[in-house]
Each structure stands twice: as C-alpha cells, then as structure tokens.
Tab-separated table of C-alpha atoms and ligand atoms in Angstrom:
chain	number	residue	atom	x	y	z
A	1	MET	CA	139.846	-138.625	-40.397
A	2	PRO	CA	137.121	-140.381	-42.125
A	3	ARG	CA	136.047	-139.219	-45.304
A	4	ILE	CA	132.446	-138.386	-44.698
A	5	LEU	CA	130.333	-137.348	-47.615
A	6	THR	CA	126.851	-135.856	-46.560
A	7	VAL	CA	124.364	-136.872	-49.434
A	8	ALA	CA	120.825	-136.371	-50.460
A	9	ALA	CA	118.702	-138.238	-52.729
A	10	ALA	CA	116.151	-135.530	-53.892
A	11	GLN	CA	113.477	-137.443	-54.835
A	12	LEU	CA	110.588	-135.514	-57.062
A	13	GLY	CA	106.902	-135.982	-57.239
A	14	PRO	CA	105.460	-136.185	-60.353
A	15	ILE	CA	105.842	-133.645	-63.250
A	16	GLN	CA	102.821	-133.283	-65.390
A	17	ARG	CA	103.160	-132.376	-69.399
A	18	ALA	CA	101.988	-129.019	-68.615
A	19	ASP	CA	104.400	-128.150	-65.998
A	20	ASP	CA	107.304	-125.976	-67.502
A	21	ARG	CA	110.913	-126.649	-66.628
A	22	GLY	CA	110.997	-123.489	-64.584
A	23	SER	CA	108.693	-125.118	-62.087
A	24	ALA	CA	110.873	-128.427	-61.986
A	25	VAL	CA	114.117	-126.125	-61.459
A	26	ALA	CA	112.091	-124.129	-58.717
A	27	ARG	CA	111.407	-127.432	-56.729
A	28	MET	CA	114.662	-128.751	-57.429
A	29	CYS	CA	115.918	-125.469	-56.027
A	30	ALA	CA	113.954	-125.767	-52.877
A	31	LEU	CA	115.117	-129.106	-52.192
A	32	LEU	CA	118.605	-127.977	-52.717
A	33	ARG	CA	118.188	-125.124	-49.920
A	34	GLN	CA	117.057	-127.861	-47.739
A	35	ALA	CA	120.029	-129.937	-48.456
A	36	GLY	CA	122.514	-127.014	-47.728
A	37	ALA	CA	120.440	-126.444	-44.105
A	38	ASN	CA	121.274	-130.068	-43.429
A	39	GLY	CA	125.037	-129.914	-44.299
A	40	CYS	CA	124.675	-131.984	-47.537
A	41	ASP	CA	127.796	-132.068	-49.856
A	42	LEU	CA	125.876	-133.615	-52.787
A	43	VAL	CA	122.377	-133.974	-54.091
A	44	VAL	CA	121.260	-136.651	-56.572
A	45	PHE	CA	117.980	-135.781	-58.743
A	46	PRO	CA	116.326	-138.443	-60.753
A	47	GLU	CA	116.396	-139.253	-64.239
A	48	LEU	CA	114.901	-136.740	-66.895
A	49	ALA	CA	114.319	-134.532	-64.023
A	50	LEU	CA	113.116	-131.384	-66.071
A	51	THR	CA	109.887	-132.803	-67.761
A	52	THR	CA	107.580	-135.485	-67.351
A	53	PHE	CA	108.368	-139.053	-68.379
A	54	PHE	CA	107.791	-138.390	-72.009
A	55	PRO	CA	108.691	-142.215	-73.595
A	56	ARG	CA	105.299	-142.993	-72.294
A	57	TRP	CA	103.761	-141.543	-75.189
A	58	PHE	CA	104.033	-142.367	-78.604
A	59	MET	CA	104.911	-139.354	-80.906
A	60	GLU	CA	105.317	-139.017	-84.716
A	61	ASP	CA	106.310	-135.474	-84.847
A	62	GLN	CA	110.044	-135.053	-83.994
A	63	ALA	CA	110.017	-131.570	-83.125
A	64	GLU	CA	107.184	-132.507	-80.144
A	65	VAL	CA	109.716	-135.179	-79.171
A	66	ASP	CA	112.632	-132.572	-79.275
A	67	SER	CA	110.868	-130.040	-77.400
A	68	PHE	CA	111.606	-132.550	-74.224
A	69	PHE	CA	115.298	-132.434	-75.038
A	70	GLU	CA	118.046	-129.931	-74.052
A	71	ARG	CA	120.169	-128.153	-76.414
A	72	ALA	CA	122.676	-126.929	-74.044
A	73	MET	CA	123.541	-127.550	-70.228
A	74	PRO	CA	123.141	-125.415	-68.498
A	75	ALA	CA	120.583	-123.137	-70.214
A	76	PRO	CA	118.741	-120.200	-69.170
A	77	GLU	CA	116.001	-122.413	-67.569
A	78	THR	CA	118.417	-124.607	-65.698
A	79	GLN	CA	121.220	-121.742	-64.710
A	80	PRO	CA	119.482	-121.211	-61.307
A	81	LEU	CA	119.957	-124.676	-60.134
A	82	PHE	CA	123.748	-124.161	-61.186
A	83	ASP	CA	123.882	-120.875	-59.515
A	84	LEU	CA	122.218	-121.842	-56.094
A	85	ALA	CA	124.291	-124.849	-56.045
A	86	LYS	CA	127.375	-122.940	-56.450
A	87	GLU	CA	126.335	-120.520	-53.881
A	88	LEU	CA	125.521	-123.499	-51.204
A	89	ALA	CA	128.855	-125.125	-52.431
A	90	ILE	CA	126.707	-128.344	-52.911
A	91	GLY	CA	127.628	-130.632	-56.013
A	92	PHE	CA	124.912	-132.491	-57.898
A	93	TYR	CA	123.724	-135.316	-60.214
A	94	LEU	CA	120.972	-134.355	-62.842
A	95	GLY	CA	119.268	-136.562	-65.379
A	96	PHE	CA	117.957	-134.958	-68.581
A	97	ALA	CA	117.362	-135.794	-72.217
A	98	GLU	CA	120.383	-134.463	-74.188
A	99	LEU	CA	120.142	-133.382	-77.710
A	100	VAL	CA	123.571	-133.044	-79.337
A	101	GLU	CA	125.327	-132.422	-82.534
A	102	GLU	CA	128.220	-134.970	-82.741
A	103	GLU	CA	129.820	-137.025	-85.739
A	104	GLY	CA	127.884	-134.556	-88.110
A	105	ARG	CA	124.206	-135.649	-87.216
A	106	LEU	CA	121.727	-134.808	-84.319
A	107	ARG	CA	121.697	-137.357	-81.599
A	108	HIS	CA	119.337	-138.025	-78.781
A	109	PHE	CA	120.824	-139.594	-75.455
A	110	ASN	CA	119.094	-140.221	-71.993
A	111	THR	CA	122.151	-138.233	-69.877
A	112	SER	CA	123.269	-137.271	-66.511
A	113	ILE	CA	125.717	-135.056	-65.200
A	114	LEU	CA	127.591	-134.458	-62.023
A	115	VAL	CA	128.487	-131.110	-61.075
A	116	ASP	CA	130.849	-130.123	-58.424
A	117	LYS	CA	130.800	-127.632	-55.544
A	118	THR	CA	132.265	-124.873	-57.884
A	119	GLY	CA	129.481	-125.449	-60.501
A	120	ALA	CA	131.631	-127.098	-63.152
A	121	ILE	CA	130.575	-130.200	-64.877
A	122	VAL	CA	133.117	-132.918	-63.986
A	123	LEU	CA	131.430	-135.952	-65.506
A	124	LYS	CA	129.009	-137.049	-68.116
A	125	TYR	CA	127.239	-140.434	-68.486
A	126	ARG	CA	124.855	-141.462	-71.226
A	127	LYS	CA	122.226	-144.240	-70.477
A	128	ILE	CA	123.167	-147.726	-71.584
A	129	HIS	CA	120.227	-149.984	-71.030
A	130	LEU	CA	117.322	-148.652	-72.626
A	131	PRO	CA	114.294	-150.508	-71.659
A	132	GLY	CA	110.974	-150.885	-73.533
A	133	HIS	CA	110.579	-150.687	-77.166
A	134	ALA	CA	111.025	-148.825	-80.259
A	135	GLU	CA	107.579	-148.958	-82.202
A	136	HIS	CA	104.125	-148.332	-81.110
A	137	GLU	CA	102.430	-150.891	-78.997
A	138	PRO	CA	98.667	-149.902	-78.411
A	139	TRP	CA	97.899	-152.695	-76.480
A	140	ARG	CA	99.961	-151.274	-73.592
A	141	ALA	CA	98.242	-149.009	-70.866
A	142	PHE	CA	100.993	-146.725	-71.524
A	143	GLN	CA	104.027	-146.867	-73.974
A	144	HIS	CA	107.906	-146.900	-72.893
A	145	LEU	CA	109.353	-145.934	-75.903
A	146	GLU	CA	113.226	-145.101	-74.877
A	147	LYS	CA	114.408	-147.291	-77.470
A	148	ARG	CA	112.807	-145.049	-79.945
A	149	TYR	CA	113.686	-141.801	-78.549
A	150	PHE	CA	117.283	-142.433	-77.439
A	151	GLU	CA	120.663	-143.821	-78.812
A	152	VAL	CA	122.468	-146.500	-76.713
A	153	GLY	CA	124.984	-144.312	-74.638
A	154	ASN	CA	128.606	-144.037	-75.871
A	155	LEU	CA	130.582	-142.947	-72.839
A	156	ASN	CA	130.665	-146.409	-71.156
A	157	TRP	CA	130.464	-145.874	-67.283
A	158	PRO	CA	133.391	-143.289	-66.519
A	159	VAL	CA	134.136	-142.380	-62.788
A	160	THR	CA	135.793	-139.304	-61.536
A	161	ARG	CA	137.637	-138.372	-58.354
A	162	SER	CA	135.448	-135.501	-57.086
A	163	LEU	CA	134.053	-134.357	-53.766
A	164	GLY	CA	136.824	-136.380	-51.700
A	165	GLY	CA	135.901	-139.844	-53.086
A	166	VAL	CA	135.621	-141.908	-56.691
A	167	LEU	CA	132.278	-141.319	-57.883
A	168	GLY	CA	130.259	-142.883	-60.948
A	169	MET	CA	126.865	-142.646	-62.738
A	170	ALA	CA	123.865	-144.758	-64.001
A	171	ILE	CA	120.487	-144.016	-64.874
A	172	CYS	CA	117.368	-146.175	-64.306
A	173	ASN	CA	117.223	-149.288	-66.253
A	174	ASP	CA	121.106	-149.725	-65.644
A	175	ARG	CA	120.945	-150.181	-62.001
A	176	ARG	CA	119.056	-153.945	-62.737
A	177	TRP	CA	122.263	-154.888	-64.311
A	178	PRO	CA	125.125	-156.483	-62.733
A	179	GLU	CA	127.614	-155.041	-65.270
A	180	THR	CA	126.627	-151.508	-64.742
A	181	TYR	CA	128.258	-151.846	-61.107
A	182	ARG	CA	131.333	-154.108	-62.217
A	183	VAL	CA	132.704	-151.827	-64.680
A	184	MET	CA	132.651	-148.980	-62.174
A	185	GLY	CA	133.598	-151.171	-59.549
A	186	LEU	CA	136.775	-152.088	-61.586
A	187	GLN	CA	137.567	-148.533	-61.611
A	188	GLY	CA	137.484	-148.328	-57.598
A	189	VAL	CA	134.103	-146.540	-57.531
A	190	GLU	CA	133.118	-145.394	-53.965
A	191	MET	CA	129.428	-143.974	-54.652
A	192	VAL	CA	127.231	-144.752	-57.645
A	193	LEU	CA	124.738	-142.112	-58.197
A	194	ILE	CA	121.328	-143.298	-60.151
A	195	GLY	CA	118.070	-141.274	-60.826
A	196	TYR	CA	115.155	-143.327	-62.014
A	197	ASN	CA	111.463	-143.173	-63.227
A	198	THR	CA	110.017	-146.791	-62.638
A	199	PRO	CA	106.446	-147.083	-63.642
A	200	ARG	CA	104.697	-149.719	-61.433
A	201	HIS	CA	103.007	-151.360	-63.778
A	202	ASN	CA	105.206	-153.367	-66.143
A	203	PRO	CA	102.891	-154.163	-69.017
A	204	PRO	CA	104.458	-157.388	-70.591
A	205	ALA	CA	104.884	-158.862	-66.965
A	206	PRO	CA	102.055	-157.558	-64.643
A	207	GLU	CA	102.771	-160.209	-62.036
A	208	HIS	CA	106.031	-158.182	-61.475
A	209	ASP	CA	103.926	-155.204	-60.495
A	210	ARG	CA	103.637	-156.114	-56.665
A	211	LEU	CA	107.380	-156.841	-56.469
A	212	SER	CA	108.455	-153.083	-57.703
A	213	GLU	CA	109.882	-151.729	-54.786
A	214	PHE	CA	111.493	-154.992	-53.626
A	215	HIS	CA	113.409	-155.443	-56.955
A	216	ASN	CA	114.352	-151.758	-56.870
A	217	HIS	CA	115.973	-152.200	-53.669
A	218	LEU	CA	117.320	-155.764	-54.446
A	219	ALA	CA	119.185	-154.697	-57.537
A	220	MET	CA	121.129	-151.505	-55.621
A	221	GLN	CA	121.884	-153.470	-52.626
A	222	ALA	CA	123.411	-156.127	-54.756
A	223	GLY	CA	125.449	-153.793	-56.608
A	224	ALA	CA	126.873	-151.878	-53.517
A	225	TYR	CA	127.626	-155.089	-51.563
A	226	GLN	CA	129.147	-156.723	-54.754
A	227	ASN	CA	131.311	-153.797	-55.257
A	228	GLY	CA	131.970	-152.339	-52.038
A	229	THR	CA	130.376	-149.010	-52.678
A	230	TRP	CA	127.842	-146.871	-51.866
A	231	VAL	CA	124.728	-146.592	-53.986
A	232	VAL	CA	122.305	-143.604	-54.119
A	233	GLY	CA	119.058	-143.813	-55.938
A	234	ALA	CA	116.773	-140.925	-56.513
A	235	ALA	CA	113.207	-141.591	-57.841
A	236	LYS	CA	110.736	-139.228	-59.903
A	237	CYS	CA	107.580	-140.917	-58.593
A	238	GLY	CA	103.695	-140.651	-57.960
A	239	VAL	CA	101.214	-140.313	-60.313
A	240	GLU	CA	102.354	-138.699	-63.317
A	241	GLU	CA	99.718	-138.397	-66.451
A	242	GLY	CA	97.780	-141.095	-64.699
A	243	CYS	CA	100.820	-143.459	-64.686
A	244	GLU	CA	101.965	-144.450	-61.160
A	245	MET	CA	105.867	-144.461	-60.672
A	246	ILE	CA	107.471	-145.818	-57.274
A	247	GLY	CA	109.405	-143.741	-55.081
A	248	ALA	CA	111.429	-145.809	-52.469
A	249	SER	CA	114.435	-143.678	-52.960
A	250	ALA	CA	117.343	-144.903	-51.108
A	251	ILE	CA	120.919	-144.581	-49.641
A	252	ILE	CA	122.653	-148.070	-49.574
A	253	ALA	CA	126.025	-148.663	-47.850
A	254	PRO	CA	128.683	-150.768	-49.105
A	255	THR	CA	127.603	-153.522	-46.429
A	256	GLY	CA	124.343	-153.638	-48.783
A	257	GLN	CA	122.328	-152.147	-45.956
A	258	ILE	CA	119.749	-149.313	-46.504
A	259	VAL	CA	120.727	-146.415	-44.495
A	260	ALA	CA	118.021	-144.122	-45.406
A	261	GLN	CA	114.722	-144.303	-47.441
A	262	ALA	CA	112.091	-142.348	-48.838
A	263	LEU	CA	108.515	-142.171	-47.088
A	264	THR	CA	106.398	-140.502	-49.562
A	265	GLN	CA	105.896	-140.410	-53.314
A	266	ASP	CA	106.322	-136.719	-53.449
A	267	ASP	CA	109.322	-134.169	-53.241
A	268	GLU	CA	111.490	-135.631	-50.466
A	269	LEU	CA	114.793	-135.208	-49.364
A	270	VAL	CA	116.582	-138.605	-48.202
A	271	ILE	CA	119.919	-137.892	-46.373
A	272	ALA	CA	122.788	-140.014	-44.957
A	273	ARG	CA	126.432	-139.384	-43.673
A	274	CYS	CA	128.175	-141.568	-45.871
A	275	ASP	CA	131.865	-142.687	-44.665
A	276	LEU	CA	133.582	-143.390	-47.934
A	277	ASP	CA	136.151	-145.426	-46.178
A	278	LEU	CA	133.558	-148.063	-45.370
A	279	CYS	CA	134.246	-149.155	-49.108
A	280	ALA	CA	137.645	-150.490	-48.104
A	281	SER	CA	136.990	-153.553	-46.126
A	282	TYR	CA	134.696	-154.945	-48.713
A	283	LYS	CA	137.047	-153.977	-51.523
A	284	GLU	CA	140.133	-155.409	-49.716
A	285	THR	CA	138.737	-158.680	-48.462
A	286	THR	CA	135.606	-160.376	-49.767
A	287	PHE	CA	135.466	-158.426	-53.002
A	288	ASN	CA	139.305	-157.860	-53.532
A	289	PHE	CA	138.942	-158.240	-57.408
A	290	ALA	CA	142.716	-158.367	-58.091
A	291	ARG	CA	143.028	-161.559	-55.862
A	292	HIS	CA	139.823	-163.150	-56.582
A	293	ARG	CA	138.354	-162.246	-59.676
A	294	GLN	CA	138.882	-164.709	-62.637
A	295	PRO	CA	138.378	-162.504	-66.002
A	296	ASP	CA	139.682	-165.402	-68.059
A	297	GLN	CA	136.566	-167.451	-67.299
A	298	TYR	CA	134.229	-164.573	-67.875
A	299	GLY	CA	134.683	-164.271	-71.747
A	300	LEU	CA	130.878	-165.260	-72.337
A	301	ILE	CA	129.847	-162.133	-70.850
A	302	THR	CA	130.915	-159.873	-73.323
A	303	ALA	CA	130.820	-162.073	-76.361
A	304	ARG	CA	127.178	-163.147	-76.011
A	305	ALA	CA	124.234	-160.813	-75.113
A	306	GLY	CA	121.222	-163.395	-75.099
A	307	ALA	CA	121.358	-166.882	-73.476
A	308	ILE	CA	121.417	-169.859	-75.580
A	309	PRO	CA	120.633	-172.911	-73.427
A	310	PRO	CA	121.934	-176.498	-74.333
A	311	ASP	CA	119.873	-178.584	-76.814
B	401	CDV	N1	113.278	-145.382	-66.847
B	401	CDV	C1	113.416	-146.798	-66.761
B	401	CDV	O1	114.661	-146.979	-67.277
B	401	CDV	N2	112.415	-147.456	-66.232
B	401	CDV	C2	112.607	-149.132	-66.121
B	401	CDV	C3	111.252	-149.561	-66.370
B	401	CDV	C4	110.680	-149.436	-67.510
B	401	CDV	C5	111.406	-151.156	-65.855
B	401	CDV	C6	113.517	-149.372	-64.808
B	401	CDV	O2	114.160	-150.253	-64.809
B	401	CDV	O3	112.953	-148.994	-63.783
C-alpha cells in the first residue's frame, strides 16, 4: 500500500490591518471545509497567517508591536480552527507571531506549529533565517523589520513522525537556504511544510523583482530534489496595505517537479495526493547521504557565516 498523504497548500489573499483575527480564522475555516470535501489529510496555512504582515511598518510602541503577537495557542480567536480541524480529522500547519515568557523574559518569535488530526500540537518551529533589517530605513518603499521584531529561532529544525510520514517545517526566507532542507534531510524528512509572505518588490535589489516567482519555485524545487522530500509552500499574497506579495503556492515532489500550483493571488486551495514512498528512490540512490556525503569536507559551512574570497 503506498503511503498517500493528500495535502492542501491553503493560500490566503491579503489580510489588511483593520481585519481582525476572527475574519482570518473564518477564511481559514472555509478553506479547511473545502479541504475536508476534497479528502485532504493536511492543510498548510501561510506564515503569520492571523494578521497583516506587520514587519512592513516601523513601530516604536512595543505594545503596538505586541498586538500582532499570540500569547497562547490556541486562544479564543484561534480555537475554532482547532475545533473544526479535529472535527474534520485534518492536520494543519499554522504560522503566527509568538510572544512567550522563556528564560525569565518575554521573547518574540516567528513561529509555526503542526497540529495532528486529533487537534494536538505535535511540532513547533521558530524561524531561523530572519530577513530584512533592525533599524528604520525610510528610503525603502516599505520596511522589512523582522530582525527588529523577532529573535532568531532556538528550536533548530525538528522533524516528527505524524500523519503517516516524517514531517518538518520552515518559514518563508528559510526556503531560500539549502541548510534548512539538509538539516531536515539528515533526519529523514519526507515532507517540508513552508508558509511565506514574499513582497514582490525587493528594495535593496529591485532588479530581482521580475524573478520573484521563479526564485520562489527554484529554491523549493532544489530543496525537494536534493533531499528526496516533498515540499509544500503556502503564500499569503495579493495587495496587502498597498504592498504586493507573490502567490505561486506550490506542492513539489521529491523529483523536483511542481505537481500543483496556485493560479490566483487570493484565498485558494492547492491540492495534491502525495505518495511519501516516492522519497525512497531519491534517498536510496542519488541522495543516499550515508553513502555519498563527505561531512569531513564541509567544516566551513558551520564555521563561517560570510564569504571570505581569496586575496
Ligand atoms: N517573510 C519573509 O521572510 N520574506 C522574505 C523576503 C523579505 C525576501 C522571503 O524570503 O520571501
């Protein structure tokens, strides 16, 4: 019997600042119902899926910043998502801003959770590659202040056995870095779940703008193929507070091929039947890590962050 996981990338259109969590959760519940009607086992929602993408604004009032964060998960506003998913027996990935007291202080993380079919949180991940900048840069058309509002995640990239496979998570900018997939690949991951918010315009490099969707798929397809894993990318997209973010949510096979992709920049379910056993022929041949990797030769990867070219 092949191990089929029917998965949906639940792309969300824009969430404006005036939209409350209740309306975001209602939209996600509508997508969950569609997923249930289509026999889905797992639904992947975007990064920071409960609010507008607030790092686009410079805010000095910490209470204003904190208003975008969740102090509990689930909380009264998010409980309906957990209840419906449990009723429909669907697992889900949810991205949100996490405010937690840890090590005796308040800490802010860009977080995702994996919830299984019983409604239990079975995996948590905190975003490690935080893009953008920490100080106000008024020359930009909009800010990208993830380095100001979040700490670097402290959970590494854990994977878990759930829903019949080995599942892991990443968040947005993580998908552009090969290390993300390889750390999970070394734990035998069979499906990597990724939510994202990707503005089309890149203020420091506007020459990249026309390639945004290409780079989105290029990175996820490479991560899938090179690690023999499925990859599911779910966007929050469309024009949010005047800032266009790309859609192109996609489900990618271990072959590196895109098997399903979003057509809109709005709420849309992208569905595929994913055979987890398809991972094996890549993990056991071309990317048989135990047989072919040479970790002794990779020391620079963990010893050095920035490139140092020769004199
Ligand atoms: N939310 C993100 O991490 N966005 C980045 C943008 C800023 C480049 C991304 O990698 O899509």
